[in-house]
Amino acid sequence: MQFAEAEEHTMIREMVREFAETVLTPTIEHRDANQIPPSEEWQAFLELGLQGITIPEEYGGAPIDDITESIVVEELARVDPSFAVMYCVHVGLCAKTIALHGNEEQKQKYLSRLAAGEVGAYSLSEAGAGTDAAAMVCKAKLNDEGTHYILNGEKMWVTNGAQAGIYVLFAKDVDHPDYGVKKHGGTTAFIVEQGFEGFTVGKKEDKLGIRSSDTCTLILENCKVPAENVLKGSGKGFPIGMNALDNSRIGIAAQALGIAQGAYEAALKYSQERETFGVPIGRHQLITGYLADMATRIEAARLLVYKASWAKEEHYENGGTRHTKEASMAKLFAGDTAMWVSERAVQILGGYGFTKEFPVERFFRDAKITQIYEGTQEVQKLVIARALK
C-alpha cells in the first residue's frame, strides 16, 4: 500500500495551486460580495487544459485518473470554493455523465464542445424534489411526429445555470408505461442546450455561501428537445442520475477538503503572527489543541476522499465494485470536517474572523453547503447504513 503522492499528482497540484493563488485570489472577494460568476477566470483556466479531464481523447479530452481529479478540485477550493463547484459540475455531473451514458453521436456533438471549454451543467432537483429526486414533476412528452420531446416544468438549484450552454436534465416521460406506477417511473435524462426553444434561465438564488457560483431556476415552457438527445432511452434516467451522484459526491468531498485546508492555513498563519500576553496565540495550549485537531481531521478526510477516488477508478477502469459507500463516507466526513474546521478558524481569529478582512468568514459560509448538496449528511448516513454487511 503506497501513501506517497505520485510525481504527476504533485505536478498538477502545484500547477493548479499557482493558478488559484495568482488568478482566483485577487478577484474572489469581489466576486463573492457581488455574486459574479468567474467567467474571465474560467477562460484563464482553460489554458491549463484541465476542463476535459473526464472526456476521452477521441472527443478532445485529456483524461486523468480520479485521484488527480480530486486533487484539482481540492486545490481550487482551497482558495475559491465557488470556482471549484463550477468545475465539479462541468467535468463530473455533465461531461462524465455524457461520456458514460451517451451514444456515439451524442459524444461527438457534445463532449467536444465541453472539452473546448463550453460550460456544462446538471439539473435533477425541483422545488419538491431535492433529496427525494424521484418526486420530480417536470414532464416530457414525445410529439406526434416522434422528432422532439416537449418538456414542461421548473428545475431548481442548478449550478452553472446561467453560464452553461449544455445541460444534463431530467424529466418524466408521461407516455412511459411506468409513469404513475412507480415513483421514479418514466424518469428520462436529456441533453438540453440553453438555446432550445422554450428554455429560459429564471431566478438566480441569493445564497449564504459559494456566492460566485451561479445557482438558478430553469423554466421549461413547451421546450423542444430533439428525440436523439435522450440518454440511453425513455425511462432510463433514474439510474443515470443516481450514478452521477455517486461520482459527484466525491467531487463535493474534495471541495470540502479544500475548504478545510484553506481555513486551517489561514488560522495557522494568524496564530503564528497574532500575539497576546507577549507570545503568539499559537503557543497557547487551547489554540494548539484546536490546530492539532484541525490538522488531524483534515488528514483523515483526505484519506477518505482519495480512497473514494481510487474506488471510483477501480469501478470504471478495472471492473471493481460500485463505489457508493466510499463516496458517501468521503462526502459525509469531509463535509463535516469543512464545517468544523472553518468554525474553529473563525474562533481562532476572534473578532477578525467575524469580518471580511480575512478569508475564514467566507470559508465558514462556503462550508455549509457541502453538508447539503449532492445529498444531505442525513442521506449519506442512510446510504452508508444500507451498504453495511
Coordinates of N, CA and C in Angstrom, one line a residue, residues 179-348:
Y179 N -44.8 5.3 -15.9 CA -45.1 6.7 -15.3 C -46.4 6.6 -14.5
G180 N -46.4 7.0 -13.3 CA -47.5 7.0 -12.4 C -47.7 5.7 -11.7
V181 N -46.9 4.7 -12.1 CA -47.0 3.3 -11.5 C -45.9 3.2 -10.5
K182 N -44.7 3.5 -10.9 CA -43.5 3.5 -10.0 C -43.2 5.0 -9.7
K183 N -42.6 5.2 -8.5 CA -42.4 6.6 -8.1 C -41.4 7.3 -9.1
H184 N -40.4 6.6 -9.5 CA -39.5 7.2 -10.4 C -39.8 6.8 -11.9
G185 N -40.9 6.2 -12.1 CA -41.3 5.7 -13.4 C -41.3 6.8 -14.5
G186 N -40.7 6.5 -15.6 CA -40.6 7.4 -16.7 C -39.5 8.4 -16.7
T187 N -38.7 8.4 -15.6 CA -37.6 9.4 -15.4 C -36.7 9.2 -16.6
T188 N -36.4 10.3 -17.3 CA -35.6 10.3 -18.5 C -34.6 11.4 -18.5
A189 N -33.4 11.0 -18.9 CA -32.3 12.0 -19.0 C -32.1 12.6 -20.4
F190 N -32.1 13.9 -20.4 CA -32.0 14.6 -21.7 C -30.7 15.5 -21.7
I191 N -30.2 15.7 -22.9 CA -29.2 16.7 -23.1 C -29.9 17.9 -23.7
V192 N -29.8 19.0 -23.0 CA -30.5 20.2 -23.3 C -29.5 21.4 -23.6
E193 N -29.8 22.2 -24.6 CA -29.0 23.4 -24.8 C -29.7 24.6 -24.4
Q194 N -29.0 25.6 -24.0 CA -29.6 26.8 -23.5 C -30.4 27.5 -24.6
G195 N -30.0 27.3 -25.9 CA -30.7 28.0 -27.0 C -32.0 27.3 -27.5
F196 N -32.3 26.2 -26.8 CA -33.5 25.5 -27.3 C -34.8 26.3 -27.1
E197 N -35.7 26.2 -28.0 CA -37.0 26.8 -28.0 C -37.7 26.4 -26.7
G198 N -38.2 27.4 -25.9 CA -39.0 27.1 -24.7 C -38.1 27.0 -23.5
F199 N -36.8 27.2 -23.6 CA -35.9 27.1 -22.5 C -35.5 28.5 -22.0
T200 N -35.7 28.8 -20.7 CA -35.4 30.1 -20.1 C -34.7 29.9 -18.8
V201 N -33.7 30.7 -18.6 CA -33.0 30.7 -17.3 C -33.8 31.7 -16.4
G202 N -34.2 31.2 -15.2 CA -35.0 32.0 -14.3 C -34.3 32.7 -13.2
K203 N -34.9 32.7 -12.0 CA -34.3 33.4 -10.9 C -32.9 32.9 -10.5
K204 N -32.1 33.8 -10.2 CA -30.8 33.5 -9.6 C -30.9 33.5 -8.1
E205 N -30.4 32.4 -7.4 CA -30.6 32.4 -6.0 C -29.6 33.3 -5.3
D206 N -30.0 34.0 -4.2 CA -29.2 34.8 -3.4 C -28.7 34.0 -2.2
K207 N -27.5 33.4 -2.2 CA -27.1 32.4 -1.3 C -26.2 32.9 -0.2
L208 N -26.2 32.1 0.9 CA -25.3 32.3 2.0 C -23.8 32.2 1.6
G209 N -23.5 31.1 0.9 CA -22.1 30.8 0.5 C -22.0 30.5 -0.9
I210 N -20.8 30.1 -1.4 CA -20.5 29.9 -2.8 C -21.2 30.9 -3.7
R211 N -21.1 32.2 -3.3 CA -21.9 33.2 -4.0 C -21.3 33.6 -5.4
S212 N -20.1 33.2 -5.7 CA -19.6 33.4 -7.0 C -19.9 32.3 -8.0
S213 N -20.6 31.3 -7.5 CA -21.2 30.3 -8.3 C -22.6 30.5 -8.6
D214 N -23.0 30.7 -9.9 CA -24.4 31.0 -10.1 C -25.3 29.7 -10.0
T215 N -26.4 29.9 -9.2 CA -27.4 28.9 -9.0 C -28.7 29.4 -9.4
C216 N -29.3 28.7 -10.4 CA -30.5 29.3 -11.0 C -31.7 28.3 -11.1
T217 N -32.8 28.9 -11.3 CA -34.0 28.1 -11.7 C -34.0 28.0 -13.3
L218 N -34.4 26.9 -13.8 CA -34.6 26.7 -15.2 C -36.1 26.6 -15.5
I219 N -36.6 27.3 -16.5 CA -38.0 27.3 -16.8 C -38.2 26.6 -18.1
L220 N -39.0 25.6 -18.2 CA -39.3 24.8 -19.4 C -40.8 25.0 -19.8
E221 N -41.0 25.8 -20.8 CA -42.4 26.0 -21.3 C -42.5 25.5 -22.7
N222 N -43.0 24.3 -22.9 CA -43.1 23.7 -24.2 C -41.7 23.7 -24.8
C223 N -40.7 23.3 -24.0 CA -39.3 23.3 -24.5 C -39.1 22.1 -25.4
K224 N -38.6 22.4 -26.7 CA -38.5 21.4 -27.7 C -37.0 20.8 -27.6
V225 N -37.0 19.5 -27.3 CA -35.7 18.8 -27.2 C -35.7 17.7 -28.2
P226 N -34.7 17.6 -29.1 CA -34.7 16.6 -30.1 C -34.7 15.2 -29.5
A227 N -35.5 14.3 -30.1 CA -35.6 12.9 -29.5 C -34.2 12.2 -29.5
E228 N -33.3 12.6 -30.3 CA -32.0 12.0 -30.3 C -31.1 12.5 -29.1
N229 N -31.6 13.4 -28.3 CA -30.9 13.9 -27.2 C -31.3 13.2 -25.9
V230 N -32.0 12.1 -26.0 CA -32.3 11.3 -24.8 C -31.1 10.4 -24.5
L231 N -30.7 10.3 -23.3 CA -29.6 9.4 -22.9 C -30.1 8.1 -22.6
K232 N -29.6 7.0 -23.2 CA -30.0 5.6 -23.0 C -31.4 5.2 -23.5
G233 N -32.3 6.1 -23.4 CA -33.7 5.8 -23.8 C -34.7 6.3 -22.8
S234 N -36.0 6.3 -23.2 CA -37.0 6.8 -22.3 C -37.1 5.9 -21.0
G235 N -37.3 6.6 -19.9 CA -37.4 5.8 -18.6 C -36.1 5.3 -18.1
K236 N -35.0 5.5 -18.7 CA -33.7 5.0 -18.2 C -32.9 6.0 -17.4
G237 N -33.6 7.1 -17.0 CA -32.9 8.2 -16.4 C -32.5 8.1 -15.0
F238 N -33.3 7.4 -14.2 CA -33.1 7.4 -12.8 C -31.8 6.8 -12.4
P239 N -31.4 5.6 -12.9 CA -30.1 5.0 -12.6 C -29.0 6.0 -13.1
I240 N -29.2 6.7 -14.2 CA -28.1 7.6 -14.6 C -27.9 8.7 -13.6
G241 N -29.0 9.2 -13.1 CA -29.0 10.3 -12.1 C -28.3 9.8 -10.8
M242 N -28.6 8.6 -10.3 CA -28.0 8.1 -9.1 C -26.5 7.8 -9.3
N243 N -26.2 7.3 -10.5 CA -24.8 7.0 -10.7 C -24.0 8.3 -10.8
A244 N -24.6 9.4 -11.4 CA -23.9 10.7 -11.4 C -23.7 11.2 -10.0
L245 N -24.6 11.0 -9.1 CA -24.5 11.4 -7.7 C -23.3 10.7 -7.0
D246 N -23.2 9.4 -7.3 CA -22.1 8.6 -6.7 C -20.8 9.3 -7.0
N247 N -20.6 9.7 -8.3 CA -19.4 10.3 -8.8 C -19.2 11.8 -8.2
S248 N -20.3 12.5 -8.2 CA -20.2 13.9 -7.8 C -20.0 14.1 -6.3
R249 N -20.5 13.1 -5.5 CA -20.2 13.2 -4.1 C -18.8 13.2 -3.7
I250 N -18.0 12.5 -4.5 CA -16.5 12.6 -4.3 C -16.0 14.0 -4.7
G251 N -16.5 14.6 -5.7 CA -16.1 15.9 -6.0 C -16.4 16.9 -4.9
I252 N -17.6 16.8 -4.4 CA -18.0 17.7 -3.3 C -17.2 17.4 -2.0
A253 N -16.8 16.1 -1.8 CA -15.9 15.8 -0.7 C -14.6 16.5 -0.9
A254 N -14.1 16.5 -2.1 CA -12.8 17.1 -2.4 C -12.9 18.6 -2.2
Q255 N -14.1 19.2 -2.6 CA -14.3 20.6 -2.4 C -14.3 20.9 -0.9
A256 N -15.0 20.1 -0.1 CA -15.0 20.3 1.4 C -13.6 20.2 1.9
L257 N -12.8 19.3 1.4 CA -11.4 19.1 1.9 C -10.6 20.4 1.6
G258 N -10.8 20.9 0.4 CA -10.1 22.2 0.1 C -10.5 23.3 1.0
I259 N -11.8 23.4 1.3 CA -12.3 24.5 2.2 C -11.6 24.3 3.5
A260 N -11.6 23.1 4.1 CA -11.0 22.9 5.4 C -9.5 23.3 5.3
Q261 N -8.8 22.9 4.3 CA -7.4 23.2 4.2 C -7.2 24.7 4.1
G262 N -7.9 25.4 3.3 CA -7.8 26.8 3.2 C -8.0 27.5 4.5
A263 N -9.1 27.1 5.2 CA -9.4 27.7 6.5 C -8.3 27.4 7.6
Y264 N -7.9 26.2 7.6 CA -6.8 25.8 8.5 C -5.5 26.6 8.3
E265 N -5.1 26.8 7.0 CA -3.9 27.5 6.7 C -4.0 29.0 7.1
A266 N -5.2 29.6 6.9 CA -5.4 30.9 7.3 C -5.3 31.1 8.9
A267 N -5.9 30.1 9.6 CA -5.9 30.2 11.0 C -4.5 29.9 11.6
L268 N -3.8 29.0 11.0 CA -2.4 28.7 11.4 C -1.5 29.9 11.2
K269 N -1.6 30.5 10.1 CA -0.8 31.7 9.8 C -1.1 32.8 10.8
Y270 N -2.4 33.1 11.1 CA -2.8 34.1 12.0 C -2.2 33.8 13.4
S271 N -2.3 32.5 13.8 CA -1.9 32.1 15.1 C -0.4 32.3 15.3
Q272 N 0.4 32.3 14.3 CA 1.8 32.5 14.4 C 2.2 34.0 14.4
E273 N 1.3 34.8 14.0 CA 1.6 36.3 13.9 C 0.9 37.1 15.0
R274 N -0.2 36.7 15.4 CA -1.0 37.5 16.4 C -0.5 37.1 17.8
E275 N -0.2 38.2 18.6 CA 0.3 37.9 19.9 C -0.7 38.4 21.0
T276 N -0.7 37.6 22.1 CA -1.5 38.1 23.3 C -0.6 37.6 24.5
F277 N -0.6 38.5 25.5 CA 0.2 38.2 26.7 C 1.7 37.9 26.4
G278 N 2.1 38.6 25.3 CA 3.6 38.6 25.0 C 4.0 37.4 24.1
V279 N 3.1 36.5 23.7 CA 3.5 35.4 22.8 C 2.5 35.2 21.7
P280 N 2.9 34.6 20.6 CA 2.0 34.3 19.5 C 0.8 33.4 20.1
I281 N -0.4 33.6 19.7 CA -1.5 32.9 20.2 C -1.4 31.4 19.9
G282 N -0.6 31.1 18.9 CA -0.4 29.7 18.5 C 0.4 28.9 19.6
R283 N 0.9 29.6 20.5 CA 1.6 28.9 21.6 C 0.8 28.7 22.9
H284 N -0.4 29.2 22.8 CA -1.4 29.0 23.9 C -2.0 27.6 23.8
Q285 N -2.1 26.9 24.9 CA -2.4 25.5 24.8 C -3.8 25.2 24.1
L286 N -4.8 26.0 24.4 CA -6.1 25.7 23.8 C -6.0 25.9 22.3
I287 N -5.3 26.9 21.8 CA -5.2 27.2 20.4 C -4.4 26.1 19.7
T288 N -3.3 25.6 20.4 CA -2.6 24.5 19.8 C -3.4 23.2 19.7
G289 N -4.3 23.1 20.7 CA -5.2 21.9 20.6 C -6.2 22.0 19.5
Y290 N -6.7 23.2 19.2 CA -7.6 23.4 18.0 C -6.8 23.1 16.8
L291 N -5.6 23.6 16.6 CA -4.8 23.4 15.4 C -4.5 21.9 15.2
A292 N -4.2 21.2 16.3 CA -3.8 19.8 16.1 C -5.1 19.0 15.7
D293 N -6.2 19.3 16.3 CA -7.5 18.6 15.9 C -7.8 19.0 14.4
M294 N -7.6 20.2 14.0 CA -7.9 20.6 12.7 C -7.1 19.8 11.7
A295 N -5.8 19.8 11.9 CA -4.9 19.1 11.0 C -5.2 17.6 10.9
T296 N -5.5 17.0 12.1 CA -5.8 15.6 12.1 C -7.1 15.3 11.3
R297 N -8.1 16.0 11.5 CA -9.4 15.8 10.8 C -9.2 16.0 9.3
I298 N -8.4 17.0 8.9 CA -8.2 17.2 7.5 C -7.5 16.0 6.9
E299 N -6.5 15.5 7.6 CA -5.7 14.4 7.0 C -6.6 13.2 6.9
A300 N -7.5 12.9 7.9 CA -8.4 11.8 7.8 C -9.4 12.0 6.7
A301 N -9.9 13.2 6.5 CA -10.8 13.5 5.3 C -10.1 13.2 4.0
R302 N -8.8 13.7 3.9 CA -8.1 13.5 2.7 C -7.9 12.0 2.3
L303 N -7.6 11.2 3.3 CA -7.5 9.8 3.1 C -8.8 9.2 2.6
L304 N -10.0 9.6 3.2 CA -11.3 9.1 2.7 C -11.6 9.6 1.3
V305 N -11.2 10.8 1.0 CA -11.5 11.3 -0.4 C -10.7 10.6 -1.4
Y306 N -9.4 10.4 -1.1 CA -8.5 9.7 -2.1 C -8.9 8.2 -2.2
K307 N -9.3 7.6 -1.1 CA -9.8 6.2 -1.2 C -11.0 6.1 -2.1
A308 N -12.0 7.0 -1.9 CA -13.2 7.0 -2.7 C -12.8 7.2 -4.2
S309 N -11.9 8.1 -4.4 CA -11.4 8.4 -5.8 C -10.8 7.1 -6.4
W310 N -10.0 6.4 -5.6 CA -9.4 5.2 -6.1 C -10.5 4.1 -6.4
A311 N -11.5 4.0 -5.5 CA -12.6 3.1 -5.7 C -13.4 3.4 -7.0
K312 N -13.6 4.7 -7.3 CA -14.3 5.1 -8.5 C -13.5 4.6 -9.7
E313 N -12.2 4.8 -9.7 CA -11.3 4.4 -10.8 C -11.4 2.9 -11.0
E314 N -11.4 2.1 -9.9 CA -11.4 0.7 -9.9 C -12.8 0.3 -10.6
H315 N -13.8 0.9 -10.2 CA -15.2 0.6 -10.7 C -15.2 0.8 -12.2
Y316 N -14.8 1.9 -12.7 CA -14.9 2.2 -14.2 C -13.8 1.6 -15.0
E317 N -12.6 1.6 -14.5 CA -11.5 1.2 -15.4 C -11.1 -0.3 -15.2
N318 N -11.3 -0.8 -14.0 CA -10.8 -2.2 -13.8 C -11.9 -3.2 -13.4
G319 N -13.2 -2.8 -13.6 CA -14.3 -3.7 -13.2 C -14.5 -3.9 -11.8
G320 N -14.2 -2.9 -10.9 CA -14.4 -3.1 -9.5 C -15.8 -2.9 -9.1
T321 N -16.1 -3.1 -7.8 CA -17.5 -2.9 -7.3 C -17.9 -1.4 -7.3
R322 N -19.2 -1.2 -7.2 CA -19.7 0.2 -7.1 C -19.0 0.9 -5.9
H323 N -18.9 2.2 -6.0 CA -18.2 3.0 -5.0 C -19.1 3.9 -4.2
T324 N -20.4 3.4 -4.2 CA -21.4 4.2 -3.5 C -21.1 4.5 -2.0
K325 N -20.7 3.4 -1.3 CA -20.4 3.6 0.1 C -19.2 4.5 0.3
E326 N -18.2 4.3 -0.4 CA -17.0 5.1 -0.2 C -17.2 6.6 -0.6
A327 N -18.0 6.8 -1.6 CA -18.4 8.2 -2.0 C -19.1 8.9 -0.8
S328 N -20.1 8.2 -0.3 CA -20.9 8.8 0.8 C -20.1 9.0 2.1
M329 N -19.2 8.0 2.4 CA -18.4 8.2 3.6 C -17.5 9.4 3.4
A330 N -16.9 9.6 2.2 CA -16.0 10.7 2.0 C -16.8 12.0 2.1
K331 N -17.9 12.1 1.5 CA -18.7 13.3 1.5 C -19.2 13.6 2.9
L332 N -19.7 12.6 3.6 CA -20.1 12.8 5.0 C -19.0 13.4 5.9
F333 N -17.9 12.7 5.9 CA -16.8 13.1 6.8 C -16.2 14.4 6.4
A334 N -15.9 14.6 5.1 CA -15.2 15.8 4.6 C -16.1 17.0 4.8
G335 N -17.4 16.8 4.5 CA -18.4 18.0 4.7 C -18.4 18.4 6.2
D336 N -18.5 17.4 7.1 CA -18.5 17.8 8.5 C -17.1 18.4 8.9
T337 N -16.1 17.9 8.3 CA -14.7 18.4 8.6 C -14.6 19.9 8.2
A338 N -15.1 20.2 7.0 CA -15.1 21.6 6.5 C -15.8 22.5 7.4
M339 N -17.0 22.1 7.9 CA -17.8 22.9 8.7 C -17.1 23.1 10.1
W340 N -16.6 22.0 10.6 CA -15.9 22.1 12.0 C -14.6 22.9 11.9
V341 N -13.8 22.7 10.9 CA -12.5 23.4 10.8 C -12.7 24.9 10.6
S342 N -13.7 25.2 9.7 CA -13.9 26.6 9.4 C -14.4 27.3 10.6
E343 N -15.3 26.7 11.3 CA -15.8 27.3 12.6 C -14.7 27.5 13.6
R344 N -13.8 26.6 13.7 CA -12.7 26.7 14.6 C -11.7 27.8 14.1
A345 N -11.6 28.0 12.8 CA -10.7 29.0 12.3 C -11.3 30.4 12.6
V346 N -12.6 30.5 12.5 CA -13.2 31.8 12.9 C -12.9 32.1 14.4
Q347 N -13.1 31.1 15.2 CA -12.8 31.2 16.6 C -11.4 31.6 16.9
I348 N -10.4 31.0 16.2 CA -9.0 31.4 16.5 C -8.8 32.8 16.1

